[in-house]
PDB file of C-alpha atoms in Angstrom:
ATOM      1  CA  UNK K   1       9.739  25.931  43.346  1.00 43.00           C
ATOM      2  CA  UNK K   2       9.433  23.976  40.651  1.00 37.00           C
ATOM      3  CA  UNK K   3       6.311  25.207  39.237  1.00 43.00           C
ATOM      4  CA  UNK K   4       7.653  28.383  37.388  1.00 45.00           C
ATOM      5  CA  UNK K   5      10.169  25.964  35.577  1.00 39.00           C
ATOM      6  CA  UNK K   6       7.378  23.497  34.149  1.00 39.00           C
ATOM      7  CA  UNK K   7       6.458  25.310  31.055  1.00 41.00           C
ATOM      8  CA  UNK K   8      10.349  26.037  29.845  1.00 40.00           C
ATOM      9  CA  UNK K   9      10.918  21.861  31.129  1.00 37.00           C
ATOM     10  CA  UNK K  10       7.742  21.127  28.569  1.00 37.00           C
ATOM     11  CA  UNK K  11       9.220  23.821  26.059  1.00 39.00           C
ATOM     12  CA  UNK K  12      11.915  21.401  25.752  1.00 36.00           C
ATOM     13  CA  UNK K  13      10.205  18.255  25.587  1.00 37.00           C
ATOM     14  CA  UNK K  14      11.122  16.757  29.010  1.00 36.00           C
ATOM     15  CA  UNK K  15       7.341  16.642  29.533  1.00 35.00           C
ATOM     16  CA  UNK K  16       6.040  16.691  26.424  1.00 35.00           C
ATOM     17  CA  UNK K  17       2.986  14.233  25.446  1.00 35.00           C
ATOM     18  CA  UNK K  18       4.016  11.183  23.653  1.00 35.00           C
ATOM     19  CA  UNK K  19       3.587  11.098  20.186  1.00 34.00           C
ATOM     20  CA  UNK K  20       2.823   7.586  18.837  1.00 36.00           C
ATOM     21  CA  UNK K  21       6.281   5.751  17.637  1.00 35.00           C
ATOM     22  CA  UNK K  22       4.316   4.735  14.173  1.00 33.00           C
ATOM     23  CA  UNK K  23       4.034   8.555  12.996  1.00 36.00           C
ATOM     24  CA  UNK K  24       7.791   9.085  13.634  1.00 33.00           C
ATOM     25  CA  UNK K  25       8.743   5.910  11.496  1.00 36.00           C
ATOM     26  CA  UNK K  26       8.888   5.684   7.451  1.00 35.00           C
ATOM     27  CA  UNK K  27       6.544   4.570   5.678  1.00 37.00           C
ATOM     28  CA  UNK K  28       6.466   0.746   5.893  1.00 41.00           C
ATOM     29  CA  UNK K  29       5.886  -1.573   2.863  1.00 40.00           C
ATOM     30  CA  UNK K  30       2.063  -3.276   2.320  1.00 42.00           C
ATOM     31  CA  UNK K  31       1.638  -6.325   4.052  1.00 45.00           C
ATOM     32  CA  UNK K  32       2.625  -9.711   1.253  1.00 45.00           C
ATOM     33  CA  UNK K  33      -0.741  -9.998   0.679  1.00 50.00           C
ATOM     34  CA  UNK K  34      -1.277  -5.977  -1.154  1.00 58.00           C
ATOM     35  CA  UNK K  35       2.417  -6.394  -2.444  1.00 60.00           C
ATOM     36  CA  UNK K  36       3.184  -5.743  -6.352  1.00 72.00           C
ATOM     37  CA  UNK K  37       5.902  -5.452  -8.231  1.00 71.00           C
ATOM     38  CA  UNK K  38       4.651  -2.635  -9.716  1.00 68.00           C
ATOM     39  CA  UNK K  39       3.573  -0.923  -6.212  1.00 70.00           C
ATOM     40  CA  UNK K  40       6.903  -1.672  -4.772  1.00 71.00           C
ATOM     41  CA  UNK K  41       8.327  -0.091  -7.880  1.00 65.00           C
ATOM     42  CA  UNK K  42       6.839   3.153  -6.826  1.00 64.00           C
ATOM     43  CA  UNK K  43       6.218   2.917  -2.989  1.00 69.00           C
ATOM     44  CA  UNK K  44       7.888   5.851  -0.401  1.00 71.00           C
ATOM     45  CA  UNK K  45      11.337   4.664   1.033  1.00 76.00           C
ATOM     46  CA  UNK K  46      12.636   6.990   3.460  1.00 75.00           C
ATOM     47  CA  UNK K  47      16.388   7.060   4.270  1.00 74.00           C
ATOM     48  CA  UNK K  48      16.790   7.635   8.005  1.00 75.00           C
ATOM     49  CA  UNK K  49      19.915   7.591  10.113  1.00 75.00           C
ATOM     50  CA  UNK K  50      18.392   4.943  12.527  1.00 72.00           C
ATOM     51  CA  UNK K  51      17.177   0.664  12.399  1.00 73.00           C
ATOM     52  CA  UNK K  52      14.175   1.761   9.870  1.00 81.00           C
ATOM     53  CA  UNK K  53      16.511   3.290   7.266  1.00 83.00           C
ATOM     54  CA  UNK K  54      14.467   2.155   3.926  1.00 88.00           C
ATOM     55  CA  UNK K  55      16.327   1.260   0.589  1.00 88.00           C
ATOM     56  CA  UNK K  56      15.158   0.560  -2.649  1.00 89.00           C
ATOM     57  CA  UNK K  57      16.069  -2.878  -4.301  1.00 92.00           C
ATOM     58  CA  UNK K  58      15.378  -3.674  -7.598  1.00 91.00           C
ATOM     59  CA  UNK K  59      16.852  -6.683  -9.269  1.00 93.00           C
ATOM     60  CA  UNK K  60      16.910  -8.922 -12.285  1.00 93.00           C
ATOM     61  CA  UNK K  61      16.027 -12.529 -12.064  1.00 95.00           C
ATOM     62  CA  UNK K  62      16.902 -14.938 -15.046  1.00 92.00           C
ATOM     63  CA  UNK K  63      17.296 -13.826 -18.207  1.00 88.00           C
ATOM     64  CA  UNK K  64      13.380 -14.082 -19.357  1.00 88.00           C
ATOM     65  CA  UNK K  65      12.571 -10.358 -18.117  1.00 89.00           C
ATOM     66  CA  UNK K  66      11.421 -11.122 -14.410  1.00 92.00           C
ATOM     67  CA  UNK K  67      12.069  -7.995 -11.946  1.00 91.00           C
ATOM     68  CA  UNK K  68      12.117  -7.829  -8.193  1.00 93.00           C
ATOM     69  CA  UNK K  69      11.219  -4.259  -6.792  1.00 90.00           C
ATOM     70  CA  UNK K  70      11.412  -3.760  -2.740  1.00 91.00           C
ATOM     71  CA  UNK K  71      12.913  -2.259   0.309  1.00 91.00           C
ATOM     72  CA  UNK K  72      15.106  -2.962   2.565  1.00 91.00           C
ATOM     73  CA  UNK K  73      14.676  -1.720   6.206  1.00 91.00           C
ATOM     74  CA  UNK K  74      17.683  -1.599   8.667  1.00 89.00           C
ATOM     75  CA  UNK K  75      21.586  -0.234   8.671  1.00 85.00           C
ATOM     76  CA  UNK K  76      24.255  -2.726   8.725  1.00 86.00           C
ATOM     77  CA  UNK K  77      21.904  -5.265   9.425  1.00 90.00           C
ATOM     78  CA  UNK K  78      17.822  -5.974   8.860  1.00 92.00           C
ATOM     79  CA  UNK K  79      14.587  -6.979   6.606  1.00 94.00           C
ATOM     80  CA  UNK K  80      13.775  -6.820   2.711  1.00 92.00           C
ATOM     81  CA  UNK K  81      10.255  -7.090   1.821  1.00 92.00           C
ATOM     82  CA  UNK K  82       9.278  -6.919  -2.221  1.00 93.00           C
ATOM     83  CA  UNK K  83       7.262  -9.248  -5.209  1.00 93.00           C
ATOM     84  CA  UNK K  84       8.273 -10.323  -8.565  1.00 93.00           C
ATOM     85  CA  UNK K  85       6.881  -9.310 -11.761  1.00 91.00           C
ATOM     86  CA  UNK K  86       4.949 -12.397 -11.807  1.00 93.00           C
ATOM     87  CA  UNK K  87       3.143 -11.602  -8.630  1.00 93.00           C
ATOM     88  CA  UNK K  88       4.933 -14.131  -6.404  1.00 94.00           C
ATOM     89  CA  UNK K  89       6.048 -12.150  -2.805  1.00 94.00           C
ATOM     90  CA  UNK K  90       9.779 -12.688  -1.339  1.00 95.00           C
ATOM     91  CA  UNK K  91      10.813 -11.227   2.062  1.00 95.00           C
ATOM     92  CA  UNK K  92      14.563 -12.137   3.736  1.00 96.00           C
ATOM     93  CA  UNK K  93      17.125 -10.559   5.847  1.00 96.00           C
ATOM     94  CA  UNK K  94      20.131  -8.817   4.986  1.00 93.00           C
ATOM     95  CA  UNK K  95      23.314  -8.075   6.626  1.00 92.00           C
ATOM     96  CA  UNK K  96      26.790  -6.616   5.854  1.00 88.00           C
ATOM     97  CA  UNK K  97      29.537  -8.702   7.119  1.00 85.00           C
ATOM     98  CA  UNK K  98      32.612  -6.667   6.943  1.00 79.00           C
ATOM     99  CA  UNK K  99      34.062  -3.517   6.878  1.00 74.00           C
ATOM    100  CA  UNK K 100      34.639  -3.349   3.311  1.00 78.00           C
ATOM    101  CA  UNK K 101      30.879  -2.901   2.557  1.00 81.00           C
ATOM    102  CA  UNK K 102      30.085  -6.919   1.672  1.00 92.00           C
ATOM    103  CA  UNK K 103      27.393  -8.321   2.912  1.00 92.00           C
ATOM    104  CA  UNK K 104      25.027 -11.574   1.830  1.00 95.00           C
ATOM    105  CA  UNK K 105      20.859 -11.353   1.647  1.00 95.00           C
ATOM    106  CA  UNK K 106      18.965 -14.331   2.191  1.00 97.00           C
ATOM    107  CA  UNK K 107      15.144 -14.379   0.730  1.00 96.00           C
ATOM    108  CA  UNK K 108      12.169 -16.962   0.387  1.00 96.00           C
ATOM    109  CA  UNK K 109       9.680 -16.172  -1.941  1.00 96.00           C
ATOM    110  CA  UNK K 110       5.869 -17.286  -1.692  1.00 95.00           C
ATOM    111  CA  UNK K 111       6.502 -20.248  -4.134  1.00 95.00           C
ATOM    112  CA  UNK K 112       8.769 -21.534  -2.309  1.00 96.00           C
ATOM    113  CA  UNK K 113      11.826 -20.626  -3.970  1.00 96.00           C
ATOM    114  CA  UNK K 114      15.032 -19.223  -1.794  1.00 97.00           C
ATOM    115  CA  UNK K 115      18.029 -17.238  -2.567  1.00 96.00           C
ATOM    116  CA  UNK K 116      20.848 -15.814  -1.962  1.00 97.00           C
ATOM    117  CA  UNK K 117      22.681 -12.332  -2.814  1.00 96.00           C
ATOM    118  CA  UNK K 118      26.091 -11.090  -2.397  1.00 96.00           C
ATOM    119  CA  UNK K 119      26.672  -7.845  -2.482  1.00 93.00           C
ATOM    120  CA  UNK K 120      28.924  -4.763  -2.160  1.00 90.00           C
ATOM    121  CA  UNK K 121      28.279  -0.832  -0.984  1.00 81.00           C
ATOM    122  CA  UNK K 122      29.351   1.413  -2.698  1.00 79.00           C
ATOM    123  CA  UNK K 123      27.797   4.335  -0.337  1.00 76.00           C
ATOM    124  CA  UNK K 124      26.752   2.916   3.138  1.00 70.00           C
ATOM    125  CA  UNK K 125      25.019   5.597   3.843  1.00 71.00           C
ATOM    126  CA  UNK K 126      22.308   5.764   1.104  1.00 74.00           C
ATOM    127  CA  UNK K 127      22.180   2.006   1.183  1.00 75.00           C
ATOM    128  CA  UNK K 128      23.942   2.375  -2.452  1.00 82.00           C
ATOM    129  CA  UNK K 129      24.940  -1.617  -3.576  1.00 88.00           C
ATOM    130  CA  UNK K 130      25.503  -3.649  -6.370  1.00 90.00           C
ATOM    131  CA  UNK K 131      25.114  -7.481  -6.224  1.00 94.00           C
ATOM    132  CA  UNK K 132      24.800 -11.262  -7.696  1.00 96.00           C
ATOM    133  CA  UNK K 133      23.552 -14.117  -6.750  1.00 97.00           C
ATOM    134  CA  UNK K 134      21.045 -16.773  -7.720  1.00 97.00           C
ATOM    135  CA  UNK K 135      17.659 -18.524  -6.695  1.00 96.00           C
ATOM    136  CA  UNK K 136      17.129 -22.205  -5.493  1.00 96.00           C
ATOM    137  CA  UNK K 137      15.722 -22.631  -9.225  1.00 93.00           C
ATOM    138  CA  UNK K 138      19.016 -22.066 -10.579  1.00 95.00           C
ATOM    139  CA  UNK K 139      18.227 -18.022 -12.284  1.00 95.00           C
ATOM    140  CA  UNK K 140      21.085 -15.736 -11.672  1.00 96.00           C
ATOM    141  CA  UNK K 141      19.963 -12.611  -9.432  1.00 95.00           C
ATOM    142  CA  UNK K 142      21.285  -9.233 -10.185  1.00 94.00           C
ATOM    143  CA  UNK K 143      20.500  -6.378  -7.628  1.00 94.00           C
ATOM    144  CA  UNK K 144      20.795  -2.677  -7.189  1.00 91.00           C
ATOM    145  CA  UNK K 145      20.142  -0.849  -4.209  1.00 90.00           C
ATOM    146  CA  UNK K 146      19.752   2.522  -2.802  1.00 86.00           C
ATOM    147  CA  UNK K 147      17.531   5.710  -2.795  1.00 80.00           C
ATOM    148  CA  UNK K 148      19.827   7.017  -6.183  1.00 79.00           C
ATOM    149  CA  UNK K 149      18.918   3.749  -8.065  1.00 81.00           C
ATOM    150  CA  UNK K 150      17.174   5.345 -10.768  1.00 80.00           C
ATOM    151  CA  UNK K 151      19.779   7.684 -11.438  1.00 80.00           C
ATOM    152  CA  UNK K 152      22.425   5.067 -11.643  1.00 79.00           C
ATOM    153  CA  UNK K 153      20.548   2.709 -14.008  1.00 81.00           C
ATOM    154  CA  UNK K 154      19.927   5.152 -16.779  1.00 80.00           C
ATOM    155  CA  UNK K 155      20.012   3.867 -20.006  1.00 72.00           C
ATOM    156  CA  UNK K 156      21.378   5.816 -23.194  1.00 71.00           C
ATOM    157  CA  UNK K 157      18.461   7.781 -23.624  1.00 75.00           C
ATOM    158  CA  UNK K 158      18.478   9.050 -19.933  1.00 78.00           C
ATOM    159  CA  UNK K 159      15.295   7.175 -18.488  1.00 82.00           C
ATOM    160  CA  UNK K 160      15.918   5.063 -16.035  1.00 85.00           C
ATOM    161  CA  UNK K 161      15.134   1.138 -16.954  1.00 78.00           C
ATOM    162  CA  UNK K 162      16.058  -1.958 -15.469  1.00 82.00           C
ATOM    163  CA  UNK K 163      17.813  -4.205 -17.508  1.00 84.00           C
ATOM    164  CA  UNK K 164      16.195  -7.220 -17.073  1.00 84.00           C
ATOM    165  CA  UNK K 165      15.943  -9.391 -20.343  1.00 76.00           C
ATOM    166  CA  UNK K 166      15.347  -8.350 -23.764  1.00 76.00           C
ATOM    167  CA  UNK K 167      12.944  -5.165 -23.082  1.00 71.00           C
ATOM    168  CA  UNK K 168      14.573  -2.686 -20.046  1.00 77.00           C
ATOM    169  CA  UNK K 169      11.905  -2.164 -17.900  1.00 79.00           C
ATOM    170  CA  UNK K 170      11.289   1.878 -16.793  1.00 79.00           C
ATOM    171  CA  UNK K 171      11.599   3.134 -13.513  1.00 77.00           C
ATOM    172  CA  UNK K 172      11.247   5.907 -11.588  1.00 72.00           C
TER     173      UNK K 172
END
């Protein structure tokens, strides 16, 4: 009785094959250890509407031209993975705290260092933020966030750059 049904049942994926979870996720960042600024700075960050949502995060540390480039994974609450400039790696959690958009991030870095961020959506949705905060070393921390950073962060001559110390750094 059943039998003629199976193929429209399968049609609609009630007996489908399983497909393995990794090749429906984003792409995740490289482990610490393969981690660069510079590869963060141009690494795939998918927006999704589930827990893997990816972000970009680029931020500003001190005022001597060191730059943080990463991603944060998660809605409302989850990871950030990235490096500094200077090759050191930092990794945290993040999580927004109220309905206003505020939230607080919380990252160690490879040397030891720690931080903290607070910061404030401006579009939940694309993980859009804007933040401050500073490290355990006493440098200020200034962060952007979301898939449209580059757009936001153009300078007068239209490029994107981060504005990190003397010399903007260029983005893409």
């Amino acid at each position: 009785m059943l039998r003629p049904l199976i193929p429209a049942l399968a049609a609609l994926g009630l007996f489908a094959t399983s497909v393995p979870a990794q090749e429906l996720r984003p792409v995740q960042p490289k482990p610490a250890d393969d981690r660069t600024a510079a590869t963060e700075l141009h690494a795939p960050c998918e927006m999704t509407e589930d827990s893997e949502s990816c972000s970009r995060v680029l931020a500003c540390v001190g005022e001597s031209g060191l730059w943080f480039a990463g991603r944060a994974i998660g809605r409302g609450t989850g990871v950030l993975r990235g490096a500094l400039s200077n090759g050191v790696t930092c990794g945290g959690t993040w999580t927004e705290s109220n309905w206003f958009g505020a939230g607080q991030a919380d990252v160690t870095c490879s040397n030891g260092e720690t931080g903290r961020v607070y910061f404030t959506y401006q579009d939940r949705w694309t993980g859009t933020a804007t933040g401050n905060g500073s490290m355990s070393g006493g440098n200020r921390i200034e962060i952007w966030s979301g898939n449209r950073v580059p757009e936001f962060l153009q300078n007068t001559t239209g490029q994107p750059a981060l504005p990190c110390g003397e010399a903007a750094i260029p983005i893409s």
